[in-house]
């Protein structure tokens, strides 16, 4: 059993329904009720997941969809995985990979998070910070690539959306063994020859499909269980690529294959394509790139940052620091600015906080890839911020702009930021833009944190346009709609009693901010 396994499972249970990119106030935690102990119908509701858009953190401004499945399907899935020991199984499978830099559990015993290449708290304890793995990962890649003439960079086309759920038994068994078990399974003969692993993962297939309306194609991006299943499947594929004699490293579905003979590139592509096709996956040819030696050229961002952060920064130091990272971004060092704002921590000291905060706000306005971390920094430093009407107007203007362009996650964080900065009301025009954009998670935050800004007409508009299971429940929780309206709006058929139990215990999927802490 891995270190902190129980804590990890608790984290998956309580926070794994919601994407880690959302404010952590969205969770399943409660002091009065344990959702995993409640009775849930064996019959699926087939309620569509809620979805929102976020940046892909690339220079081309592409967006990705993130999903939140209906809660009873998620609880059913997690209870099944716990009962069949599948969570532990997926972790152990992932740990077997010698190629992956995205193993489910990292060396510190915690689940991989999107900040794992930067400084982050491994146990969630204050002041428990580990060194960035950014340089260590590059060093490891260089060592592994020694003797190579180049690197073939490839990834899988629409990876999460292409995963065929019926292939899940191949994760522990391999494709060939899973097919043999399948033939026995459908023949209804020699049932004793069907392994428990096969049965358990067939059951997993059925439960995972309940999150996505019963569809067999695709895992929902967002829930942590999707990441766990995807990484374990890739670990199985790693084994087959290794058997082909390929040398490579991987971060999720992004592969870096070491090429020792330039004439072998097409052969390597063919080998990878053949393995992927068994699992109903294909290469993303548009992103395939061959880079000749020197293939790992980089700026030591960590060293550059540390050269500034060792001392208290005066005004000229702050200007030089930000300009240095702005210049590197313009020179093609993708994510340099994002690296800077993610690396700034409590040890960062400056003599001119107003100038520092001005740079942060400029990043907030001009680089939405860094928006989440800038919001977190501004919240951490709110006591030092000069918060006036001009600042609030700037944030609300950004909210309207991002709402109109359907940048959902950015809007969620900006609304969350306002409340954390002790702003008590939001302009009605701003709220209407959010409602018109269909950003129902941002609407939930407004309902819970800015209820004084809800006019009768705004509330009526929210009720009339509400579509997602989570917003409709929050309306029911606050008695804005009746039980019959709740039942009719999300077509609840089997688990009305479950939701009534949640309401009885005043359970909310979004926990209000305590601005005193």
Short mmCIF file of C-alpha atoms in Angstrom, two decimals:
data_model
loop_
_atom_site.label_atom_id
_atom_site.label_comp_id
_atom_site.label_asym_id
_atom_site.label_seq_id
_atom_site.Cartn_x
_atom_site.Cartn_y
_atom_site.Cartn_z
CA UNK A 1 0.00 0.00 0.00
CA UNK A 2 1.38 3.41 -0.96
CA UNK A 3 2.16 6.18 1.48
CA UNK A 4 -0.85 8.40 2.37
CA UNK A 5 -3.16 6.07 0.44
CA UNK A 6 -6.18 6.72 2.67
CA UNK A 7 -5.67 10.47 2.46
CA UNK A 8 -5.39 10.21 -1.32
CA UNK A 9 -8.65 8.24 -1.58
CA UNK A 10 -10.40 10.78 0.65
CA UNK A 11 -9.17 13.54 -1.63
CA UNK A 12 -10.49 11.71 -4.70
CA UNK A 13 -13.84 11.22 -2.97
CA UNK A 14 -14.32 14.75 -1.68
CA UNK A 15 -12.63 16.81 -4.39
CA UNK A 16 -12.32 14.49 -7.37
CA UNK A 17 -15.73 15.33 -8.85
CA UNK A 18 -14.59 18.87 -9.61
CA UNK A 19 -11.64 19.81 -11.80
CA UNK A 20 -8.58 20.85 -9.83
CA UNK A 21 -8.56 24.06 -11.88
CA UNK A 22 -11.72 25.25 -10.12
CA UNK A 23 -11.62 27.02 -6.75
CA UNK A 24 -11.43 24.34 -4.06
CA UNK A 25 -14.65 25.71 -2.56
CA UNK A 26 -16.40 23.36 -5.01
CA UNK A 27 -16.26 20.00 -3.19
CA UNK A 28 -18.28 17.20 -1.56
CA UNK A 29 -17.12 17.87 1.99
CA UNK A 30 -19.66 18.25 4.79
CA UNK A 31 -19.65 18.25 8.59
CA UNK A 32 -23.23 16.96 8.79
CA UNK A 33 -23.47 14.24 6.13
CA UNK A 34 -21.29 11.75 4.25
CA UNK A 35 -22.57 11.55 0.69
CA UNK A 36 -20.88 8.19 0.15
CA UNK A 37 -23.01 6.62 2.90
CA UNK A 38 -26.34 7.62 1.35
CA UNK A 39 -28.56 5.20 -0.54
CA UNK A 40 -28.43 5.66 -4.30
CA UNK A 41 -30.68 3.97 -6.83
CA UNK A 42 -29.22 1.15 -8.93
CA UNK A 43 -30.85 2.80 -11.93
CA UNK A 44 -28.91 5.56 -13.64
CA UNK A 45 -30.39 9.00 -14.09
CA UNK A 46 -28.51 9.56 -17.42
CA UNK A 47 -28.30 13.26 -16.60
CA UNK A 48 -25.86 15.15 -18.82
CA UNK A 49 -22.70 16.49 -17.15
CA UNK A 50 -22.18 20.21 -16.80
CA UNK A 51 -19.29 21.59 -18.87
CA UNK A 52 -17.19 24.73 -18.98
CA UNK A 53 -14.29 25.97 -21.08
CA UNK A 54 -10.72 26.70 -20.02
CA UNK A 55 -7.49 27.62 -21.76
CA UNK A 56 -5.26 24.87 -23.13
CA UNK A 57 -2.32 27.03 -21.96
CA UNK A 58 -0.97 27.22 -25.50
CA UNK A 59 0.03 30.26 -27.54
CA UNK A 60 -2.74 29.70 -30.10
CA UNK A 61 -5.50 30.46 -27.59
CA UNK A 62 -7.24 27.10 -27.96
CA UNK A 63 -9.83 26.07 -25.37
CA UNK A 64 -10.71 22.73 -23.86
CA UNK A 65 -13.96 21.48 -22.35
CA UNK A 66 -14.01 20.35 -18.72
CA UNK A 67 -16.93 18.32 -17.35
CA UNK A 68 -18.61 17.74 -13.99
CA UNK A 69 -20.78 14.58 -14.02
CA UNK A 70 -24.01 14.25 -12.07
CA UNK A 71 -23.19 13.45 -8.47
CA UNK A 72 -25.09 10.14 -7.97
CA UNK A 73 -23.28 8.58 -10.93
CA UNK A 74 -19.96 9.76 -9.49
CA UNK A 75 -20.75 8.37 -6.02
CA UNK A 76 -21.80 5.03 -7.54
CA UNK A 77 -18.55 4.86 -9.52
CA UNK A 78 -16.31 5.72 -6.55
CA UNK A 79 -18.07 3.26 -4.25
CA UNK A 80 -17.63 0.51 -6.86
CA UNK A 81 -13.94 1.34 -7.38
CA UNK A 82 -13.36 1.29 -3.64
CA UNK A 83 -15.20 -2.01 -3.20
CA UNK A 84 -13.26 -3.73 -6.02
CA UNK A 85 -9.92 -2.15 -5.01
CA UNK A 86 -9.65 -0.57 -8.46
CA UNK A 87 -8.23 2.73 -7.20
CA UNK A 88 -5.25 0.93 -5.71
CA UNK A 89 -4.97 -1.23 -8.83
CA UNK A 90 -4.79 1.80 -11.15
CA UNK A 91 -2.14 3.42 -8.96
CA UNK A 92 0.00 0.29 -8.89
CA UNK A 93 -0.26 -0.12 -12.67
CA UNK A 94 0.79 3.51 -13.18
CA UNK A 95 3.78 3.13 -10.88
CA UNK A 96 5.12 0.35 -13.12
CA UNK A 97 5.84 2.76 -15.98
CA UNK A 98 9.47 3.73 -16.46
CA UNK A 99 8.53 6.11 -19.27
CA UNK A 100 5.91 8.32 -17.65
CA UNK A 101 6.48 11.72 -16.07
CA UNK A 102 2.77 11.86 -15.20
CA UNK A 103 2.34 8.89 -12.89
CA UNK A 104 -0.83 8.98 -10.84
CA UNK A 105 1.14 9.20 -7.61
CA UNK A 106 4.34 11.22 -7.41
CA UNK A 107 7.43 10.43 -5.37
CA UNK A 108 6.09 12.46 -2.44
CA UNK A 109 3.05 10.16 -2.21
CA UNK A 110 0.45 12.61 -3.51
CA UNK A 111 -1.59 12.56 -6.70
CA UNK A 112 -0.19 14.41 -9.70
CA UNK A 113 -1.51 17.95 -9.98
CA UNK A 114 -1.26 20.53 -12.72
CA UNK A 115 1.28 22.47 -10.64
CA UNK A 116 3.68 19.53 -10.25
CA UNK A 117 6.36 21.17 -12.39
CA UNK A 118 6.41 24.15 -10.07
CA UNK A 119 6.65 24.66 -6.30
CA UNK A 120 3.66 23.13 -4.53
CA UNK A 121 2.74 21.72 -1.10
CA UNK A 122 3.08 17.90 -1.25
CA UNK A 123 0.94 17.20 1.78
CA UNK A 124 -1.22 20.27 1.83
CA UNK A 125 0.50 21.43 5.02
CA UNK A 126 1.54 25.04 5.36
CA UNK A 127 5.22 25.73 4.66
CA UNK A 128 5.68 22.19 3.33
CA UNK A 129 7.07 23.13 -0.09
CA UNK A 130 9.16 20.95 -2.36
CA UNK A 131 11.61 22.02 -5.02
CA UNK A 132 10.36 22.43 -8.57
CA UNK A 133 10.79 19.33 -10.74
CA UNK A 134 11.16 21.40 -13.92
CA UNK A 135 14.97 21.21 -14.22
CA UNK A 136 15.15 17.68 -12.78
CA UNK A 137 12.79 16.45 -15.50
CA UNK A 138 14.87 18.06 -18.26
CA UNK A 139 18.04 16.53 -16.82
CA UNK A 140 16.41 13.10 -16.75
CA UNK A 141 15.29 13.48 -20.37
CA UNK A 142 18.78 14.51 -21.52
CA UNK A 143 20.31 11.51 -19.75
CA UNK A 144 17.83 9.12 -21.29
CA UNK A 145 18.26 10.59 -24.77
CA UNK A 146 22.03 10.25 -24.90
CA UNK A 147 23.20 9.01 -28.28
CA UNK A 148 19.98 10.06 -30.06
CA UNK A 149 20.13 12.11 -33.25
CA UNK A 150 16.78 13.72 -32.57
CA UNK A 151 13.45 13.61 -30.79
CA UNK A 152 10.12 12.74 -32.40
CA UNK A 153 7.40 14.67 -30.58
CA UNK A 154 3.96 13.11 -31.00
CA UNK A 155 0.66 13.03 -29.18
CA UNK A 156 -2.64 11.20 -29.41
CA UNK A 157 -5.50 12.85 -31.28
CA UNK A 158 -8.40 13.80 -28.98
CA UNK A 159 -7.08 11.36 -26.38
CA UNK A 160 -9.74 11.55 -23.65
CA UNK A 161 -12.54 11.81 -26.18
CA UNK A 162 -11.29 8.76 -28.11
CA UNK A 163 -10.95 6.28 -25.24
CA UNK A 164 -13.28 3.35 -25.92
CA UNK A 165 -14.59 2.32 -22.52
CA UNK A 166 -15.07 -1.34 -23.50
CA UNK A 167 -11.26 -1.54 -23.74
CA UNK A 168 -10.79 -0.87 -20.00
CA UNK A 169 -10.20 -4.58 -19.09
CA UNK A 170 -7.05 -4.34 -21.24
CA UNK A 171 -5.53 -2.03 -18.61
CA UNK A 172 -4.66 -4.84 -16.15
CA UNK A 173 -4.70 -7.71 -18.67
CA UNK A 174 -3.31 -6.38 -21.95
CA UNK A 175 -5.23 -6.31 -25.22
CA UNK A 176 -4.78 -9.95 -26.24
CA UNK A 177 -5.69 -11.41 -22.84
CA UNK A 178 -8.68 -9.09 -22.54
CA UNK A 179 -9.96 -10.25 -25.95
CA UNK A 180 -9.62 -13.90 -24.92
CA UNK A 181 -11.60 -13.18 -21.76
CA UNK A 182 -14.20 -11.30 -23.77
CA UNK A 183 -14.78 -14.26 -26.09
CA UNK A 184 -15.33 -16.54 -23.09
CA UNK A 185 -17.55 -13.91 -21.47
CA UNK A 186 -19.94 -13.54 -24.44
CA UNK A 187 -20.09 -17.29 -25.06
CA UNK A 188 -21.62 -17.85 -21.61
CA UNK A 189 -19.42 -20.92 -21.29
CA UNK A 190 -16.50 -21.78 -19.04
CA UNK A 191 -17.45 -18.95 -16.68
CA UNK A 192 -14.89 -20.22 -14.20
CA UNK A 193 -12.14 -19.18 -16.64
CA UNK A 194 -13.14 -15.52 -16.45
CA UNK A 195 -10.77 -13.72 -14.08
CA UNK A 196 -11.91 -11.40 -11.31
CA UNK A 197 -9.81 -8.63 -12.86
CA UNK A 198 -11.74 -8.93 -16.10
CA UNK A 199 -15.10 -8.90 -14.32
CA UNK A 200 -14.10 -5.93 -12.16
CA UNK A 201 -12.99 -3.83 -15.12
CA UNK A 202 -16.08 -4.76 -17.15
CA UNK A 203 -18.01 -3.41 -14.18
CA UNK A 204 -15.80 -0.30 -14.23
CA UNK A 205 -16.70 0.16 -17.90
CA UNK A 206 -20.39 0.16 -17.03
CA UNK A 207 -20.00 2.59 -14.12
CA UNK A 208 -17.74 5.04 -15.98
CA UNK A 209 -20.25 5.24 -18.83
CA UNK A 210 -22.94 6.38 -16.39
CA UNK A 211 -21.03 9.67 -16.03
CA UNK A 212 -21.42 10.41 -19.73
CA UNK A 213 -24.98 9.45 -20.61
CA UNK A 214 -24.08 5.80 -21.24
CA UNK A 215 -21.71 6.62 -24.10
CA UNK A 216 -18.92 4.13 -24.84
CA UNK A 217 -16.62 6.65 -26.50
CA UNK A 218 -14.69 9.05 -24.34
CA UNK A 219 -13.74 9.79 -20.74
CA UNK A 220 -14.90 13.06 -19.24
CA UNK A 221 -12.02 15.48 -18.76
CA UNK A 222 -12.15 16.97 -15.29
CA UNK A 223 -12.87 14.22 -12.71
CA UNK A 224 -9.74 12.73 -11.15
CA UNK A 225 -10.88 9.18 -11.87
CA UNK A 226 -10.72 9.96 -15.60
CA UNK A 227 -7.08 10.98 -15.24
CA UNK A 228 -6.32 7.82 -13.24
CA UNK A 229 -7.90 5.55 -15.85
CA UNK A 230 -6.25 7.41 -18.73
CA UNK A 231 -2.78 7.27 -17.18
CA UNK A 232 -3.12 3.55 -16.38
CA UNK A 233 -4.22 2.86 -19.97
CA UNK A 234 -1.20 4.77 -21.28
CA UNK A 235 1.03 2.72 -18.98
CA UNK A 236 -0.30 -0.44 -20.66
CA UNK A 237 0.46 1.12 -24.05
CA UNK A 238 3.96 2.03 -22.79
CA UNK A 239 4.67 -1.66 -22.25
CA UNK A 240 3.81 -2.48 -25.84
CA UNK A 241 5.87 0.40 -27.22
CA UNK A 242 8.81 -0.82 -25.13
CA UNK A 243 8.35 -4.29 -26.60
CA UNK A 244 8.72 -2.66 -30.04
CA UNK A 245 12.19 -1.54 -28.96
CA UNK A 246 11.27 2.15 -28.75
CA UNK A 247 12.99 4.46 -26.28
CA UNK A 248 10.83 7.35 -25.09
CA UNK A 249 9.43 9.44 -22.27
CA UNK A 250 5.86 10.59 -21.87
CA UNK A 251 3.77 13.17 -20.05
CA UNK A 252 0.18 11.96 -20.34
CA UNK A 253 -0.40 11.50 -24.09
CA UNK A 254 2.55 13.69 -25.17
CA UNK A 255 5.41 11.41 -26.27
CA UNK A 256 9.07 12.24 -26.87
CA UNK A 257 10.58 9.32 -28.79
CA UNK A 258 14.36 9.13 -29.14
CA UNK A 259 15.48 8.67 -32.74
CA UNK A 260 18.91 7.10 -33.31
CA UNK A 261 18.69 6.95 -37.12
CA UNK A 262 16.98 9.70 -39.14
CA UNK A 263 15.83 7.13 -41.69
CA UNK A 264 13.81 5.28 -39.01
CA UNK A 265 11.30 8.08 -38.35
CA UNK A 266 8.57 6.70 -40.60
CA UNK A 267 9.10 3.21 -39.21
CA UNK A 268 8.73 4.55 -35.66
CA UNK A 269 5.51 6.37 -36.58
CA UNK A 270 4.20 3.14 -38.08
CA UNK A 271 5.08 1.17 -34.93
CA UNK A 272 3.34 3.69 -32.68
CA UNK A 273 0.29 3.86 -34.96
CA UNK A 274 -0.03 0.07 -34.95
CA UNK A 275 0.01 -0.14 -31.15
CA UNK A 276 -2.40 2.77 -30.69
CA UNK A 277 -4.86 1.41 -33.24
CA UNK A 278 -5.37 -1.74 -31.12
CA UNK A 279 -6.72 0.57 -28.42
CA UNK A 280 -8.85 2.58 -30.89
CA UNK A 281 -6.49 5.57 -30.68
CA UNK A 282 -4.63 7.49 -33.38
CA UNK A 283 -1.78 9.98 -33.78
CA UNK A 284 -2.37 13.71 -34.00
CA UNK A 285 -0.42 14.26 -37.21
CA UNK A 286 -0.74 18.05 -37.00
CA UNK A 287 1.31 18.10 -33.81
CA UNK A 288 3.93 15.56 -34.88
CA UNK A 289 7.35 17.22 -34.97
CA UNK A 290 10.90 15.93 -35.41
CA UNK A 291 13.59 18.01 -33.72
CA UNK A 292 17.24 17.32 -34.50
CA UNK A 293 20.10 17.67 -32.02
CA UNK A 294 20.36 19.85 -29.95
CA UNK A 295 16.81 18.82 -29.09
CA UNK A 296 16.57 19.99 -25.47
CA UNK A 297 17.33 23.70 -25.54
CA UNK A 298 15.99 25.64 -22.60
CA UNK A 299 16.36 28.66 -20.44
CA UNK A 300 16.94 27.82 -16.79
CA UNK A 301 13.83 29.65 -15.63
CA UNK A 302 14.32 28.49 -12.06
CA UNK A 303 17.86 29.85 -11.87
CA UNK A 304 16.83 33.16 -13.43
CA UNK A 305 13.99 33.52 -10.92
CA UNK A 306 16.17 32.57 -7.95
CA UNK A 307 18.80 35.15 -8.95
CA UNK A 308 16.15 37.80 -8.26
CA UNK A 309 14.24 36.23 -5.38
CA UNK A 310 17.25 35.72 -3.09
CA UNK A 311 16.97 39.32 -1.87
CA UNK A 312 14.28 41.87 -1.20
CA UNK A 313 13.42 43.42 -4.58
CA UNK A 314 13.42 47.18 -5.10
CA UNK A 315 11.47 48.86 -7.91
CA UNK A 316 14.15 48.41 -10.56
CA UNK A 317 14.51 44.72 -9.62
CA UNK A 318 10.77 44.15 -10.06
CA UNK A 319 10.79 45.83 -13.47
CA UNK A 320 13.83 43.82 -14.56
CA UNK A 321 12.37 40.53 -13.27
CA UNK A 322 9.05 40.85 -15.11
CA UNK A 323 10.64 42.27 -18.25
CA UNK A 324 13.08 39.35 -18.33
CA UNK A 325 10.24 36.83 -18.36
CA UNK A 326 8.17 38.93 -20.81
CA UNK A 327 11.17 38.93 -23.19
CA UNK A 328 11.60 35.17 -22.91
CA UNK A 329 7.90 34.67 -23.70
CA UNK A 330 8.30 36.85 -26.81
CA UNK A 331 11.41 34.87 -27.81
CA UNK A 332 9.35 31.68 -27.90
CA UNK A 333 9.91 30.26 -24.40
CA UNK A 334 6.30 29.15 -24.05
CA UNK A 335 4.90 29.54 -20.55
CA UNK A 336 7.72 31.74 -19.18
CA UNK A 337 5.29 34.26 -17.66
CA UNK A 338 3.10 31.45 -16.36
CA UNK A 339 6.19 29.90 -14.75
CA UNK A 340 7.04 33.20 -13.06
CA UNK A 341 3.66 33.75 -11.44
CA UNK A 342 3.38 30.10 -10.41
CA UNK A 343 6.82 30.16 -8.78
CA UNK A 344 6.31 33.32 -6.73
CA UNK A 345 5.66 32.16 -3.16
CA UNK A 346 5.50 33.50 0.40
CA UNK A 347 9.29 33.98 0.46
CA UNK A 348 9.06 36.63 -2.29
CA UNK A 349 9.76 40.06 -0.78
CA UNK A 350 9.56 43.49 -2.35
CA UNK A 351 9.94 47.08 -1.19
CA UNK A 352 7.34 48.32 -3.67
CA UNK A 353 4.24 46.18 -3.46
CA UNK A 354 2.15 48.63 -5.47
CA UNK A 355 4.47 48.22 -8.47
CA UNK A 356 4.50 44.45 -8.00
CA UNK A 357 0.69 44.33 -7.91
CA UNK A 358 0.52 46.53 -11.04
CA UNK A 359 2.57 43.96 -12.92
CA UNK A 360 0.31 41.17 -11.62
CA UNK A 361 -2.81 43.01 -12.78
CA UNK A 362 -1.24 43.59 -16.20
CA UNK A 363 -0.59 39.85 -16.44
CA UNK A 364 -4.17 39.21 -15.32
CA UNK A 365 -5.49 41.37 -18.17
CA UNK A 366 -3.11 40.23 -20.91
CA UNK A 367 -2.26 36.56 -20.22
CA UNK A 368 -5.30 34.46 -19.33
CA UNK A 369 -3.08 31.34 -19.17
CA UNK A 370 -1.69 32.79 -15.93
CA UNK A 371 -5.00 34.12 -14.64
CA UNK A 372 -5.69 31.46 -12.01
CA UNK A 373 -2.35 31.87 -10.27
CA UNK A 374 -2.51 35.67 -10.44
CA UNK A 375 -5.93 35.52 -8.76
CA UNK A 376 -4.45 33.32 -6.03
CA UNK A 377 -1.53 35.71 -5.54
CA UNK A 378 -3.84 38.72 -5.31
CA UNK A 379 -6.00 36.87 -2.76
CA UNK A 380 -2.93 35.98 -0.69
CA UNK A 381 -1.76 39.60 -0.75
CA UNK A 382 -5.17 41.25 -0.38
CA UNK A 383 -4.14 43.06 2.81
CA UNK A 384 -1.51 44.96 0.82
CA UNK A 385 -3.64 45.64 -2.26
CA UNK A 386 -5.09 49.03 -3.05
CA UNK A 387 -8.69 48.02 -3.80
CA UNK A 388 -10.71 50.96 -5.11
CA UNK A 389 -13.59 51.53 -7.52
CA UNK A 390 -11.19 51.67 -10.46
CA UNK A 391 -9.83 48.22 -9.60
CA UNK A 392 -13.32 46.71 -9.21
CA UNK A 393 -14.44 48.26 -12.51
CA UNK A 394 -11.41 46.74 -14.22
CA UNK A 395 -12.25 43.25 -12.91
CA UNK A 396 -15.94 43.59 -13.87
CA UNK A 397 -14.95 44.80 -17.34
CA UNK A 398 -12.79 41.68 -17.70
CA UNK A 399 -15.68 39.49 -16.51
CA UNK A 400 -17.97 40.95 -19.20
CA UNK A 401 -15.29 40.57 -21.87
CA UNK A 402 -14.56 36.95 -20.92
CA UNK A 403 -18.26 36.11 -20.56
CA UNK A 404 -18.97 37.35 -24.07
CA UNK A 405 -16.10 35.21 -25.45
CA UNK A 406 -17.11 32.18 -23.31
CA UNK A 407 -13.90 32.04 -21.29
CA UNK A 408 -15.74 30.29 -18.49
CA UNK A 409 -12.96 29.36 -16.06
CA UNK A 410 -11.51 32.87 -16.15
CA UNK A 411 -14.94 34.32 -15.27
CA UNK A 412 -15.35 31.84 -12.40
CA UNK A 413 -12.01 32.88 -10.91
CA UNK A 414 -12.60 36.62 -11.36
CA UNK A 415 -15.97 36.42 -9.56
CA UNK A 416 -14.27 34.33 -6.86
CA UNK A 417 -11.49 36.94 -6.65
CA UNK A 418 -13.94 39.79 -6.07
CA UNK A 419 -15.52 38.08 -3.07
CA UNK A 420 -12.12 37.20 -1.61
CA UNK A 421 -11.18 40.87 -1.82
CA UNK A 422 -14.23 41.70 0.34
CA UNK A 423 -16.27 43.15 -2.51
CA UNK A 424 -19.92 42.77 -1.49
CA UNK A 425 -21.83 43.49 -4.70
CA UNK A 426 -21.61 43.01 -8.45
CA UNK A 427 -23.05 45.26 -11.13
CA UNK A 428 -26.33 43.96 -12.58
CA UNK A 429 -25.01 44.33 -16.13
CA UNK A 430 -22.08 42.08 -15.25
CA UNK A 431 -24.37 39.43 -13.79
CA UNK A 432 -26.58 39.50 -16.88
CA UNK A 433 -23.57 38.91 -19.15
CA UNK A 434 -22.61 35.89 -17.02
CA UNK A 435 -26.16 34.49 -17.20
CA UNK A 436 -26.32 35.04 -20.97
CA UNK A 437 -23.03 33.13 -21.38
CA UNK A 438 -24.49 30.08 -19.60
CA UNK A 439 -21.68 29.99 -17.04
CA UNK A 440 -23.65 28.22 -14.32
CA UNK A 441 -20.72 27.67 -11.94
CA UNK A 442 -20.09 31.42 -11.87
CA UNK A 443 -23.83 31.91 -11.28
CA UNK A 444 -23.64 29.59 -8.26
CA UNK A 445 -20.83 31.70 -6.77
CA UNK A 446 -22.92 34.86 -7.30
CA UNK A 447 -25.96 33.21 -5.69
CA UNK A 448 -23.95 32.16 -2.64
CA UNK A 449 -21.58 35.11 -2.26
CA UNK A 450 -23.43 38.11 -3.75
CA UNK A 451 -27.06 37.37 -2.97
CA UNK A 452 -27.73 41.07 -2.27
CA UNK A 453 -27.03 41.74 -5.97
CA UNK A 454 -29.81 39.39 -7.10
CA UNK A 455 -32.86 41.38 -8.17
CA UNK A 456 -36.17 39.66 -8.76
CA UNK A 457 -35.73 39.92 -12.52
CA UNK A 458 -32.18 38.50 -12.38
CA UNK A 459 -33.30 35.60 -10.19
CA UNK A 460 -36.19 34.87 -12.56
CA UNK A 461 -33.75 34.86 -15.47
CA UNK A 462 -31.46 32.42 -13.64
CA UNK A 463 -34.36 30.09 -12.87
CA UNK A 464 -35.70 30.22 -16.43
CA UNK A 465 -32.31 29.49 -18.04
CA UNK A 466 -30.88 27.00 -15.50
CA UNK A 467 -30.01 23.69 -17.16
CA UNK A 468 -27.30 21.88 -15.17
CA UNK A 469 -28.04 19.48 -12.36
CA UNK A 470 -25.80 21.40 -9.95
CA UNK A 471 -27.33 24.87 -10.46
CA UNK A 472 -30.87 23.48 -10.38
CA UNK A 473 -30.07 21.74 -7.07
CA UNK A 474 -28.61 24.95 -5.60
CA UNK A 475 -31.83 26.77 -6.60
CA UNK A 476 -33.82 24.01 -4.88
CA UNK A 477 -31.58 24.16 -1.81
CA UNK A 478 -32.26 27.89 -1.41
CA UNK A 479 -36.02 27.39 -1.99
CA UNK A 480 -36.00 29.44 -5.18
CA UNK A 481 -37.79 26.55 -6.91
CA UNK A 482 -40.17 23.84 -5.66
CA UNK A 483 -39.47 20.11 -5.47
CA UNK A 484 -41.63 19.51 -8.56
CA UNK A 485 -39.71 22.19 -10.47
CA UNK A 486 -36.41 20.66 -9.38
CA UNK A 487 -37.54 17.20 -10.45
CA UNK A 488 -38.83 18.42 -13.78
CA UNK A 489 -35.91 20.65 -14.71
CA UNK A 490 -33.23 17.94 -14.55
CA UNK A 491 -35.56 15.00 -15.23
CA UNK A 492 -34.71 13.28 -11.92
CA UNK A 493 -36.39 9.87 -11.83
CA UNK A 494 -34.74 7.59 -9.29
CA UNK A 495 -32.75 9.69 -6.80
CA UNK A 496 -35.14 12.42 -5.66
CA UNK A 497 -34.92 11.03 -2.14
CA UNK A 498 -31.11 11.36 -2.27
CA UNK A 499 -31.31 15.04 -3.22
CA UNK A 500 -33.97 15.69 -0.58
CA UNK A 501 -31.60 14.19 1.97
CA UNK A 502 -28.89 16.62 0.82
CA UNK A 503 -31.29 19.53 1.13
CA UNK A 504 -32.42 18.40 4.58
CA UNK A 505 -28.80 18.57 5.76
CA UNK A 506 -28.33 21.93 3.96
CA UNK A 507 -25.56 20.42 1.84
CA UNK A 508 -24.11 22.75 -0.77
CA UNK A 509 -21.69 21.85 -3.56
CA UNK A 510 -20.09 25.28 -3.18
CA UNK A 511 -18.77 26.36 0.23
CA UNK A 512 -18.92 30.09 0.93
CA UNK A 513 -15.71 32.05 1.46
CA UNK A 514 -14.79 33.09 4.97
CA UNK A 515 -13.23 36.46 4.24
CA UNK A 516 -11.96 36.78 7.81
CA UNK A 517 -9.33 34.08 7.18
#
